[in-house]
Amino acid sequence: PKSIWNVVPATLVFALIFGFRLWQLPVVTANAFSAGMDAPASVVDKMEGRHGVVSVVDFGSKRTIWLNSSYVLGGNRSVIDDMRLGFLPSLLAGHSGNSAAVIGIATGISLSGVALGDWARIDAVELIPEVATFANKYFSTDNGNVLQKNNVNVIVDDGRHFLRGKEGTYSMVVSDLFIPWQEGSASLYSLDHFRSVNNSLGDSAFFMLWLPMYEITKK
């Protein structure tokens, strides 16, 4: 019918334009200003997964991880500070030979601080598998190859669901610093999640929750 032939050219043009754009995916846009960087961006690697596009982007000597073209994770300019996020709770917990859980691997630098403690097992839980892959591949110098340590068990899962279904208890649980406006992060500050954490802690156990105070109001 004549109406069909009227549609065919438009369909072909649509396919050519958007088909070409899809051929270029995944697309990474890294803005130096939004990340507070003073050097031009250089994309090192990128992977597309169920949560979107994860990319490693260098700004001069500063290496970062981006999710869906949004800067989320810092790198080698603040290694000592990031390690303290993991080492301090291990120091305060005062346990040795027991198990610990870390919610969020990110670059693995904070996790490497936890690993400085004498833990028999550390369950490192990361929601986005591509992030764990890049942490191991591109941040191993900064995190001391922590994901390759025999006592570190990498688990790709939602931290909330993992703790809720976990059998047994931990001597320490560390929740890394999550930004509230990032997708899925708000639930890690919920009462339901805190109850799951409490149920997963043994006697005299320790829970460390890092808060992004620059993102939180007094109310």
mmCIF file of N, CA, C and O in Angstrom, residues 89-190:
data_model
loop_
_atom_site.group_PDB
_atom_site.id
_atom_site.type_symbol
_atom_site.label_atom_id
_atom_site.label_comp_id
_atom_site.label_asym_id
_atom_site.label_seq_id
_atom_site.Cartn_x
_atom_site.Cartn_y
_atom_site.Cartn_z
ATOM 1 N N PRO A 89 38.812 1.715 61.228
ATOM 2 C CA PRO A 89 37.858 0.793 61.867
ATOM 3 C C PRO A 89 38.501 -0.524 62.284
ATOM 4 O O PRO A 89 38.120 -1.092 63.319
ATOM 5 N N SER A 90 39.472 -1.023 61.522
ATOM 6 C CA SER A 90 40.169 -2.253 61.920
ATOM 7 C C SER A 90 40.916 -2.032 63.230
ATOM 8 O O SER A 90 40.950 -2.902 64.109
ATOM 9 N N LEU A 91 41.502 -0.865 63.362
ATOM 10 C CA LEU A 91 42.236 -0.532 64.579
ATOM 11 C C LEU A 91 41.300 -0.423 65.769
ATOM 12 O O LEU A 91 41.583 -0.917 66.861
ATOM 13 N N LEU A 92 40.132 0.196 65.557
ATOM 14 C CA LEU A 92 39.170 0.377 66.647
ATOM 15 C C LEU A 92 38.492 -0.934 67.030
ATOM 16 O O LEU A 92 38.156 -1.153 68.192
ATOM 17 N N ALA A 93 38.281 -1.792 66.017
ATOM 18 C CA ALA A 93 37.608 -3.063 66.292
ATOM 19 C C ALA A 93 38.445 -3.928 67.224
ATOM 20 O O ALA A 93 37.918 -4.621 68.105
ATOM 21 N N GLY A 94 39.747 -3.926 67.016
ATOM 22 C CA GLY A 94 40.637 -4.644 67.922
ATOM 23 C C GLY A 94 40.532 -6.151 67.842
ATOM 24 O O GLY A 94 40.971 -6.858 68.744
ATOM 25 N N HIS A 95 39.947 -6.679 66.776
ATOM 26 C CA HIS A 95 39.817 -8.131 66.638
ATOM 27 C C HIS A 95 40.893 -8.666 65.697
ATOM 28 O O HIS A 95 41.290 -7.999 64.746
ATOM 29 N N SER A 96 41.321 -9.851 65.939
ATOM 30 C CA SER A 96 42.269 -10.499 65.033
ATOM 31 C C SER A 96 41.844 -11.943 64.823
ATOM 32 O O SER A 96 41.332 -12.591 65.724
ATOM 33 N N GLY A 97 42.040 -12.400 63.610
ATOM 34 C CA GLY A 97 41.724 -13.785 63.288
ATOM 35 C C GLY A 97 40.274 -14.035 62.954
ATOM 36 O O GLY A 97 39.898 -15.158 62.611
ATOM 37 N N ASN A 98 39.413 -13.020 63.048
ATOM 38 C CA ASN A 98 38.002 -13.197 62.750
ATOM 39 C C ASN A 98 37.673 -12.668 61.364
ATOM 40 O O ASN A 98 38.560 -12.348 60.569
ATOM 41 N N SER A 99 36.385 -12.539 61.070
ATOM 42 C CA SER A 99 35.969 -12.113 59.739
ATOM 43 C C SER A 99 35.410 -10.698 59.749
ATOM 44 O O SER A 99 34.844 -10.232 60.730
ATOM 45 N N ALA A 100 35.581 -10.022 58.612
ATOM 46 C CA ALA A 100 35.077 -8.668 58.437
ATOM 47 C C ALA A 100 34.373 -8.576 57.095
ATOM 48 O O ALA A 100 34.656 -9.334 56.167
ATOM 49 N N ALA A 101 33.441 -7.636 56.999
ATOM 50 C CA ALA A 101 32.740 -7.389 55.744
ATOM 51 C C ALA A 101 32.906 -5.926 55.371
ATOM 52 O O ALA A 101 32.829 -5.042 56.236
ATOM 53 N N VAL A 102 33.153 -5.671 54.097
ATOM 54 C CA VAL A 102 33.300 -4.308 53.592
ATOM 55 C C VAL A 102 32.274 -4.110 52.486
ATOM 56 O O VAL A 102 32.261 -4.862 51.503
ATOM 57 N N ILE A 103 31.400 -3.131 52.643
ATOM 58 C CA ILE A 103 30.375 -2.841 51.645
ATOM 59 C C ILE A 103 30.908 -1.751 50.719
ATOM 60 O O ILE A 103 31.041 -0.598 51.108
ATOM 61 N N GLY A 104 31.222 -2.123 49.491
ATOM 62 C CA GLY A 104 31.740 -1.184 48.505
ATOM 63 C C GLY A 104 33.238 -1.327 48.313
ATOM 64 O O GLY A 104 34.023 -1.050 49.227
ATOM 65 N N ILE A 105 33.651 -1.779 47.130
ATOM 66 C CA ILE A 105 35.072 -1.942 46.841
ATOM 67 C C ILE A 105 35.658 -0.667 46.242
ATOM 68 O O ILE A 105 36.752 -0.243 46.616
ATOM 69 N N ALA A 106 34.917 -0.059 45.316
ATOM 70 C CA ALA A 106 35.391 1.156 44.643
ATOM 71 C C ALA A 106 36.786 0.926 44.054
ATOM 72 O O ALA A 106 37.000 -0.044 43.345
ATOM 73 N N THR A 107 37.746 1.776 44.392
ATOM 74 C CA THR A 107 39.102 1.610 43.877
ATOM 75 C C THR A 107 39.884 0.548 44.647
ATOM 76 O O THR A 107 40.983 0.173 44.239
ATOM 77 N N GLY A 108 39.338 0.095 45.759
ATOM 78 C CA GLY A 108 40.007 -0.920 46.568
ATOM 79 C C GLY A 108 41.003 -0.353 47.556
ATOM 80 O O GLY A 108 41.616 -1.102 48.315
ATOM 81 N N ILE A 109 41.174 0.970 47.573
ATOM 82 C CA ILE A 109 42.169 1.586 48.460
ATOM 83 C C ILE A 109 41.720 1.516 49.920
ATOM 84 O O ILE A 109 42.495 1.162 50.812
ATOM 85 N N SER A 110 40.449 1.847 50.185
ATOM 86 C CA SER A 110 39.934 1.735 51.559
ATOM 87 C C SER A 110 39.977 0.278 52.024
ATOM 88 O O SER A 110 40.310 -0.010 53.179
ATOM 89 N N LEU A 111 39.637 -0.633 51.117
ATOM 90 C CA LEU A 111 39.681 -2.058 51.428
ATOM 91 C C LEU A 111 41.092 -2.483 51.812
ATOM 92 O O LEU A 111 41.279 -3.315 52.711
ATOM 93 N N SER A 112 42.097 -1.914 51.161
ATOM 94 C CA SER A 112 43.481 -2.265 51.481
ATOM 95 C C SER A 112 43.832 -1.837 52.906
ATOM 96 O O SER A 112 44.680 -2.456 53.546
ATOM 97 N N GLY A 113 43.176 -0.764 53.390
ATOM 98 C CA GLY A 113 43.385 -0.358 54.769
ATOM 99 C C GLY A 113 42.825 -1.371 55.739
ATOM 100 O O GLY A 113 43.432 -1.666 56.778
ATOM 101 N N VAL A 114 41.660 -1.935 55.418
ATOM 102 C CA VAL A 114 41.077 -2.998 56.246
ATOM 103 C C VAL A 114 42.005 -4.211 56.266
ATOM 104 O O VAL A 114 42.218 -4.834 57.308
ATOM 105 N N ALA A 115 42.565 -4.520 55.106
ATOM 106 C CA ALA A 115 43.419 -5.705 54.971
ATOM 107 C C ALA A 115 44.713 -5.596 55.766
ATOM 108 O O ALA A 115 45.410 -6.597 55.964
ATOM 109 N N LEU A 116 45.053 -4.381 56.228
ATOM 110 C CA LEU A 116 46.234 -4.225 57.080
ATOM 111 C C LEU A 116 46.017 -4.871 58.444
ATOM 112 O O LEU A 116 46.979 -5.189 59.151
ATOM 113 N N GLY A 117 44.744 -5.059 58.808
ATOM 114 C CA GLY A 117 44.430 -5.751 60.051
ATOM 115 C C GLY A 117 44.617 -7.252 59.896
ATOM 116 O O GLY A 117 44.679 -7.782 58.789
ATOM 117 N N ASP A 118 44.690 -7.946 61.009
ATOM 118 C CA ASP A 118 44.935 -9.389 60.997
ATOM 119 C C ASP A 118 43.605 -10.140 60.920
ATOM 120 O O ASP A 118 43.163 -10.761 61.892
ATOM 121 N N TRP A 119 42.970 -10.089 59.748
ATOM 122 C CA TRP A 119 41.676 -10.734 59.551
ATOM 123 C C TRP A 119 41.841 -12.070 58.843
ATOM 124 O O TRP A 119 42.548 -12.172 57.842
ATOM 125 N N ALA A 120 41.153 -13.082 59.344
ATOM 126 C CA ALA A 120 41.198 -14.390 58.692
ATOM 127 C C ALA A 120 40.446 -14.352 57.363
ATOM 128 O O ALA A 120 40.858 -14.989 56.387
ATOM 129 N N ARG A 121 39.351 -13.587 57.314
ATOM 130 C CA ARG A 121 38.572 -13.468 56.072
ATOM 131 C C ARG A 121 37.940 -12.093 55.983
ATOM 132 O O ARG A 121 37.412 -11.588 56.972
ATOM 133 N N ILE A 122 38.020 -11.520 54.803
ATOM 134 C CA ILE A 122 37.359 -10.249 54.529
ATOM 135 C C ILE A 122 36.444 -10.442 53.331
ATOM 136 O O ILE A 122 36.903 -10.761 52.233
ATOM 137 N N ASP A 123 35.149 -10.273 53.539
ATOM 138 C CA ASP A 123 34.184 -10.336 52.439
ATOM 139 C C ASP A 123 34.002 -8.926 51.888
ATOM 140 O O ASP A 123 33.465 -8.046 52.565
ATOM 141 N N ALA A 124 34.480 -8.706 50.659
ATOM 142 C CA ALA A 124 34.390 -7.401 50.010
ATOM 143 C C ALA A 124 33.245 -7.440 49.009
ATOM 144 O O ALA A 124 33.311 -8.156 48.012
ATOM 145 N N VAL A 125 32.197 -6.671 49.280
ATOM 146 C CA VAL A 125 30.973 -6.727 48.482
ATOM 147 C C VAL A 125 30.888 -5.494 47.582
ATOM 148 O O VAL A 125 30.957 -4.362 48.053
ATOM 149 N N GLU A 126 30.725 -5.730 46.295
ATOM 150 C CA GLU A 126 30.615 -4.646 45.318
ATOM 151 C C GLU A 126 29.425 -4.901 44.402
ATOM 152 O O GLU A 126 29.266 -5.994 43.866
ATOM 153 N N LEU A 127 28.585 -3.893 44.251
ATOM 154 C CA LEU A 127 27.373 -4.023 43.434
ATOM 155 C C LEU A 127 27.678 -4.122 41.950
ATOM 156 O O LEU A 127 27.045 -4.882 41.219
ATOM 157 N N ILE A 128 28.659 -3.359 41.474
ATOM 158 C CA ILE A 128 28.934 -3.253 40.038
ATOM 159 C C ILE A 128 30.192 -4.047 39.704
ATOM 160 O O ILE A 128 31.307 -3.660 40.091
ATOM 161 N N PRO A 129 30.069 -5.155 38.977
ATOM 162 C CA PRO A 129 31.235 -6.013 38.702
ATOM 163 C C PRO A 129 32.341 -5.316 37.926
ATOM 164 O O PRO A 129 33.518 -5.606 38.138
ATOM 165 N N GLU A 130 31.971 -4.401 37.031
ATOM 166 C CA GLU A 130 32.991 -3.694 36.243
ATOM 167 C C GLU A 130 33.883 -2.833 37.136
ATOM 168 O O GLU A 130 35.068 -2.638 36.845
ATOM 169 N N VAL A 131 33.315 -2.295 38.213
ATOM 170 C CA VAL A 131 34.106 -1.503 39.160
ATOM 171 C C VAL A 131 35.161 -2.384 39.826
ATOM 172 O O VAL A 131 36.331 -1.999 39.956
ATOM 173 N N ALA A 132 34.764 -3.578 40.249
ATOM 174 C CA ALA A 132 35.711 -4.499 40.871
ATOM 175 C C ALA A 132 36.806 -4.901 39.887
ATOM 176 O O ALA A 132 37.985 -5.003 40.253
ATOM 177 N N THR A 133 36.426 -5.109 38.626
ATOM 178 C CA THR A 133 37.398 -5.476 37.590
ATOM 179 C C THR A 133 38.426 -4.372 37.394
ATOM 180 O O THR A 133 39.638 -4.622 37.340
ATOM 181 N N PHE A 134 37.964 -3.131 37.301
ATOM 182 C CA PHE A 134 38.872 -2.007 37.089
ATOM 183 C C PHE A 134 39.723 -1.719 38.329
ATOM 184 O O PHE A 134 40.878 -1.302 38.216
ATOM 185 N N ALA A 135 39.154 -1.931 39.520
ATOM 186 C CA ALA A 135 39.932 -1.744 40.740
ATOM 187 C C ALA A 135 41.124 -2.685 40.765
ATOM 188 O O ALA A 135 42.232 -2.310 41.178
ATOM 189 N N ASN A 136 40.908 -3.893 40.315
ATOM 190 C CA ASN A 136 41.964 -4.902 40.285
ATOM 191 C C ASN A 136 42.965 -4.632 39.170
ATOM 192 O O ASN A 136 44.172 -4.851 39.331
ATOM 193 N N LYS A 137 42.481 -4.119 38.041
ATOM 194 C CA LYS A 137 43.324 -3.950 36.848
ATOM 195 C C LYS A 137 44.097 -2.642 36.835
ATOM 196 O O LYS A 137 45.278 -2.612 36.447
ATOM 197 N N TYR A 138 43.452 -1.549 37.260
ATOM 198 C CA TYR A 138 44.051 -0.226 37.091
ATOM 199 C C TYR A 138 44.436 0.487 38.395
ATOM 200 O O TYR A 138 45.045 1.553 38.343
ATOM 201 N N PHE A 139 44.065 -0.095 39.529
ATOM 202 C CA PHE A 139 44.388 0.548 40.806
ATOM 203 C C PHE A 139 45.191 -0.373 41.717
ATOM 204 O O PHE A 139 45.281 -0.130 42.914
ATOM 205 N N SER A 140 45.765 -1.428 41.157
ATOM 206 C CA SER A 140 46.487 -2.407 41.968
ATOM 207 C C SER A 140 47.701 -1.791 42.668
ATOM 208 O O SER A 140 48.050 -2.188 43.784
ATOM 209 N N THR A 141 48.340 -0.814 42.030
ATOM 210 C CA THR A 141 49.482 -0.149 42.661
ATOM 211 C C THR A 141 49.032 0.636 43.881
ATOM 212 O O THR A 141 49.706 0.641 44.926
ATOM 213 N N ASP A 142 47.873 1.292 43.761
ATOM 214 C CA ASP A 142 47.350 2.096 44.867
ATOM 215 C C ASP A 142 46.777 1.240 45.986
ATOM 216 O O ASP A 142 46.871 1.596 47.165
ATOM 217 N N ASN A 143 46.131 0.112 45.622
ATOM 218 C CA ASN A 143 45.479 -0.700 46.652
ATOM 219 C C ASN A 143 46.309 -1.918 47.073
ATOM 220 O O ASN A 143 45.832 -2.769 47.821
ATOM 221 N N GLY A 144 47.548 -1.984 46.610
ATOM 222 C CA GLY A 144 48.436 -3.059 47.047
ATOM 223 C C GLY A 144 47.979 -4.438 46.619
ATOM 224 O O GLY A 144 48.210 -5.417 47.335
ATOM 225 N N ASN A 145 47.317 -4.533 45.457
ATOM 226 C CA ASN A 145 46.805 -5.822 44.962
ATOM 227 C C ASN A 145 45.917 -6.506 45.993
ATOM 228 O O ASN A 145 45.947 -7.729 46.149
ATOM 229 N N VAL A 146 45.113 -5.698 46.681
ATOM 230 C CA VAL A 146 44.317 -6.240 47.781
ATOM 231 C C VAL A 146 43.319 -7.295 47.312
ATOM 232 O O VAL A 146 43.009 -8.241 48.049
ATOM 233 N N LEU A 147 42.801 -7.153 46.083
ATOM 234 C CA LEU A 147 41.810 -8.118 45.604
ATOM 235 C C LEU A 147 42.425 -9.482 45.286
ATOM 236 O O LEU A 147 41.695 -10.444 45.024
ATOM 237 N N GLN A 148 43.753 -9.561 45.298
ATOM 238 C CA GLN A 148 44.440 -10.828 45.052
ATOM 239 C C GLN A 148 44.863 -11.528 46.346
ATOM 240 O O GLN A 148 45.385 -12.643 46.302
ATOM 241 N N LYS A 149 44.618 -10.906 47.478
ATOM 242 C CA LYS A 149 45.020 -11.494 48.756
ATOM 243 C C LYS A 149 44.167 -12.722 49.071
ATOM 244 O O LYS A 149 42.970 -12.758 48.780
ATOM 245 N N ASN A 150 44.786 -13.704 49.677
ATOM 246 C CA ASN A 150 44.110 -14.971 49.960
ATOM 247 C C ASN A 150 42.938 -14.820 50.926
ATOM 248 O O ASN A 150 41.976 -15.594 50.870
ATOM 249 N N ASN A 151 43.015 -13.861 51.819
ATOM 250 C CA ASN A 151 41.947 -13.714 52.817
ATOM 251 C C ASN A 151 40.848 -12.745 52.383
ATOM 252 O O ASN A 151 39.918 -12.470 53.140
ATOM 253 N N VAL A 152 40.945 -12.215 51.148
ATOM 254 C CA VAL A 152 39.928 -11.288 50.633
ATOM 255 C C VAL A 152 39.021 -12.024 49.648
ATOM 256 O O VAL A 152 39.486 -12.565 48.642
ATOM 257 N N ASN A 153 37.744 -12.041 49.966
ATOM 258 C CA ASN A 153 36.747 -12.735 49.154
ATOM 259 C C ASN A 153 35.875 -11.701 48.448
ATOM 260 O O ASN A 153 35.077 -11.012 49.087
ATOM 261 N N VAL A 154 36.029 -11.551 47.134
ATOM 262 C CA VAL A 154 35.268 -10.565 46.362
ATOM 263 C C VAL A 154 33.886 -11.119 46.039
ATOM 264 O O VAL A 154 33.763 -12.206 45.458
ATOM 265 N N ILE A 155 32.856 -10.380 46.412
ATOM 266 C CA ILE A 155 31.473 -10.811 46.199
ATOM 267 C C ILE A 155 30.733 -9.731 45.417
ATOM 268 O O ILE A 155 30.656 -8.582 45.854
ATOM 269 N N VAL A 156 30.231 -10.081 44.247
ATOM 270 C CA VAL A 156 29.445 -9.144 43.433
ATOM 271 C C VAL A 156 27.984 -9.284 43.834
ATOM 272 O O VAL A 156 27.322 -10.267 43.498
ATOM 273 N N ASP A 157 27.500 -8.304 44.596
ATOM 274 C CA ASP A 157 26.137 -8.374 45.105
ATOM 275 C C ASP A 157 25.770 -7.009 45.688
ATOM 276 O O ASP A 157 26.640 -6.172 45.942
ATOM 277 N N ASP A 158 24.483 -6.811 45.899
ATOM 278 C CA ASP A 158 24.009 -5.642 46.630
ATOM 279 C C ASP A 158 24.334 -5.862 48.102
ATOM 280 O O ASP A 158 23.941 -6.881 48.682
ATOM 281 N N GLY A 159 25.056 -4.935 48.704
ATOM 282 C CA GLY A 159 25.473 -5.106 50.086
ATOM 283 C C GLY A 159 24.324 -5.338 51.038
ATOM 284 O O GLY A 159 24.428 -6.117 51.986
ATOM 285 N N ARG A 160 23.195 -4.671 50.796
ATOM 286 C CA ARG A 160 22.025 -4.836 51.663
ATOM 287 C C ARG A 160 21.507 -6.257 51.600
ATOM 288 O O ARG A 160 21.236 -6.893 52.617
ATOM 289 N N HIS A 161 21.358 -6.770 50.373
ATOM 290 C CA HIS A 161 20.831 -8.121 50.194
ATOM 291 C C HIS A 161 21.801 -9.169 50.735
ATOM 292 O O HIS A 161 21.392 -10.183 51.301
ATOM 293 N N PHE A 162 23.089 -8.916 50.539
ATOM 294 C CA PHE A 162 24.091 -9.867 51.001
ATOM 295 C C PHE A 162 24.041 -10.038 52.506
ATOM 296 O O PHE A 162 24.015 -11.159 53.024
ATOM 297 N N LEU A 163 24.013 -8.932 53.239
ATOM 298 C CA LEU A 163 23.991 -9.018 54.704
ATOM 299 C C LEU A 163 22.683 -9.607 55.212
ATOM 300 O O LEU A 163 22.659 -10.341 56.199
ATOM 301 N N ARG A 164 21.595 -9.296 54.517
ATOM 302 C CA ARG A 164 20.286 -9.786 54.946
ATOM 303 C C ARG A 164 20.211 -11.304 54.847
ATOM 304 O O ARG A 164 19.581 -11.967 55.668
ATOM 305 N N GLY A 165 20.873 -11.878 53.844
ATOM 306 C CA GLY A 165 20.799 -13.324 53.647
ATOM 307 C C GLY A 165 22.016 -14.072 54.164
ATOM 308 O O GLY A 165 22.121 -15.287 53.969
ATOM 309 N N LYS A 166 22.934 -13.364 54.813
ATOM 310 C CA LYS A 166 24.178 -13.993 55.263
ATOM 311 C C LYS A 166 23.951 -14.806 56.526
ATOM 312 O O LYS A 166 23.321 -14.353 57.474
ATOM 313 N N GLU A 167 24.491 -16.024 56.520
ATOM 314 C CA GLU A 167 24.469 -16.846 57.716
ATOM 315 C C GLU A 167 25.769 -16.634 58.484
ATOM 316 O O GLU A 167 26.842 -16.520 57.908
ATOM 317 N N GLY A 168 25.678 -16.590 59.784
ATOM 318 C CA GLY A 168 26.860 -16.332 60.593
ATOM 319 C C GLY A 168 27.024 -14.847 60.865
ATOM 320 O O GLY A 168 26.226 -14.021 60.424
ATOM 321 N N THR A 169 28.052 -14.514 61.600
ATOM 322 C CA THR A 169 28.255 -13.124 62.014
ATOM 323 C C THR A 169 29.680 -12.665 61.709
ATOM 324 O O THR A 169 30.585 -13.474 61.486
ATOM 325 N N TYR A 170 29.846 -11.342 61.733
ATOM 326 C CA TYR A 170 31.153 -10.712 61.516
ATOM 327 C C TYR A 170 31.614 -10.023 62.798
ATOM 328 O O TYR A 170 30.807 -9.592 63.621
ATOM 329 N N SER A 171 32.920 -9.880 62.905
ATOM 330 C CA SER A 171 33.474 -9.094 63.998
ATOM 331 C C SER A 171 33.492 -7.613 63.655
ATOM 332 O O SER A 171 33.572 -6.760 64.543
ATOM 333 N N MET A 172 33.421 -7.299 62.352
ATOM 334 C CA MET A 172 33.401 -5.909 61.917
ATOM 335 C C MET A 172 32.728 -5.796 60.555
ATOM 336 O O MET A 172 32.925 -6.629 59.685
ATOM 337 N N VAL A 173 31.920 -4.753 60.411
ATOM 338 C CA VAL A 173 31.324 -4.400 59.124
ATOM 339 C C VAL A 173 31.666 -2.940 58.847
ATOM 340 O O VAL A 173 31.465 -2.079 59.711
ATOM 341 N N VAL A 174 32.183 -2.677 57.653
ATOM 342 C CA VAL A 174 32.531 -1.311 57.252
ATOM 343 C C VAL A 174 31.713 -0.939 56.034
ATOM 344 O O VAL A 174 31.710 -1.664 55.030
ATOM 345 N N SER A 175 31.004 0.165 56.134
ATOM 346 C CA SER A 175 30.256 0.694 54.992
ATOM 347 C C SER A 175 31.035 1.889 54.454
ATOM 348 O O SER A 175 31.199 2.895 55.151
ATOM 349 N N ASP A 176 31.532 1.746 53.238
ATOM 350 C CA ASP A 176 32.349 2.813 52.662
ATOM 351 C C ASP A 176 31.519 4.077 52.470
ATOM 352 O O ASP A 176 30.295 4.066 52.630
ATOM 353 N N LEU A 177 32.190 5.146 52.117
ATOM 354 C CA LEU A 177 31.524 6.432 51.976
ATOM 355 C C LEU A 177 30.739 6.482 50.665
ATOM 356 O O LEU A 177 31.321 6.459 49.587
ATOM 357 N N PHE A 178 29.411 6.519 50.781
ATOM 358 C CA PHE A 178 28.532 6.558 49.602
ATOM 359 C C PHE A 178 27.867 7.928 49.511
ATOM 360 O O PHE A 178 27.442 8.489 50.512
ATOM 361 N N ILE A 179 27.786 8.445 48.299
ATOM 362 C CA ILE A 179 27.173 9.751 48.074
ATOM 363 C C ILE A 179 25.663 9.576 47.942
ATOM 364 O O ILE A 179 25.203 8.824 47.081
ATOM 365 N N PRO A 180 24.854 10.242 48.760
ATOM 366 C CA PRO A 180 23.402 10.012 48.787
ATOM 367 C C PRO A 180 22.696 10.188 47.447
ATOM 368 O O PRO A 180 21.710 9.497 47.176
ATOM 369 N N TRP A 181 23.187 11.122 46.598
ATOM 370 C CA TRP A 181 22.458 11.372 45.351
ATOM 371 C C TRP A 181 22.743 10.322 44.284
ATOM 372 O O TRP A 181 22.081 10.278 43.253
ATOM 373 N N GLN A 182 23.705 9.433 44.509
ATOM 374 C CA GLN A 182 23.969 8.380 43.541
ATOM 375 C C GLN A 182 22.888 7.309 43.638
ATOM 376 O O GLN A 182 22.392 7.002 44.707
ATOM 377 N N GLU A 183 22.545 6.742 42.497
ATOM 378 C CA GLU A 183 21.464 5.756 42.423
ATOM 379 C C GLU A 183 21.739 4.572 43.359
ATOM 380 O O GLU A 183 22.805 3.962 43.316
ATOM 381 N N GLY A 184 20.768 4.268 44.199
ATOM 382 C CA GLY A 184 20.862 3.124 45.086
ATOM 383 C C GLY A 184 21.594 3.381 46.390
ATOM 384 O O GLY A 184 21.572 2.545 47.304
ATOM 385 N N SER A 185 22.251 4.528 46.519
ATOM 386 C CA SER A 185 23.055 4.789 47.714
ATOM 387 C C SER A 185 22.216 5.112 48.941
ATOM 388 O O SER A 185 22.594 4.788 50.066
ATOM 389 N N ALA A 186 21.082 5.766 48.740
ATOM 390 C CA ALA A 186 20.251 6.191 49.868
ATOM 391 C C ALA A 186 19.821 5.006 50.731
ATOM 392 O O ALA A 186 19.724 5.120 51.964
ATOM 393 N N SER A 187 19.591 3.853 50.111
ATOM 394 C CA SER A 187 19.139 2.677 50.860
ATOM 395 C C SER A 187 20.206 2.177 51.830
ATOM 396 O O SER A 187 19.899 1.458 52.786
ATOM 397 N N LEU A 188 21.464 2.549 51.586
ATOM 398 C CA LEU A 188 22.538 2.139 52.490
ATOM 399 C C LEU A 188 22.559 2.964 53.766
ATOM 400 O O LEU A 188 23.356 2.712 54.662
ATOM 401 N N TYR A 189 21.698 3.972 53.835
ATOM 402 C CA TYR A 189 21.543 4.779 55.040
ATOM 403 C C TYR A 189 20.160 4.570 55.659
ATOM 404 O O TYR A 189 19.725 5.367 56.481
ATOM 405 N N SER A 190 19.490 3.508 55.266
ATOM 406 C CA SER A 190 18.124 3.264 55.734
ATOM 407 C C SER A 190 18.121 2.451 57.033
ATOM 408 O O SER A 190 19.076 1.730 57.350
#
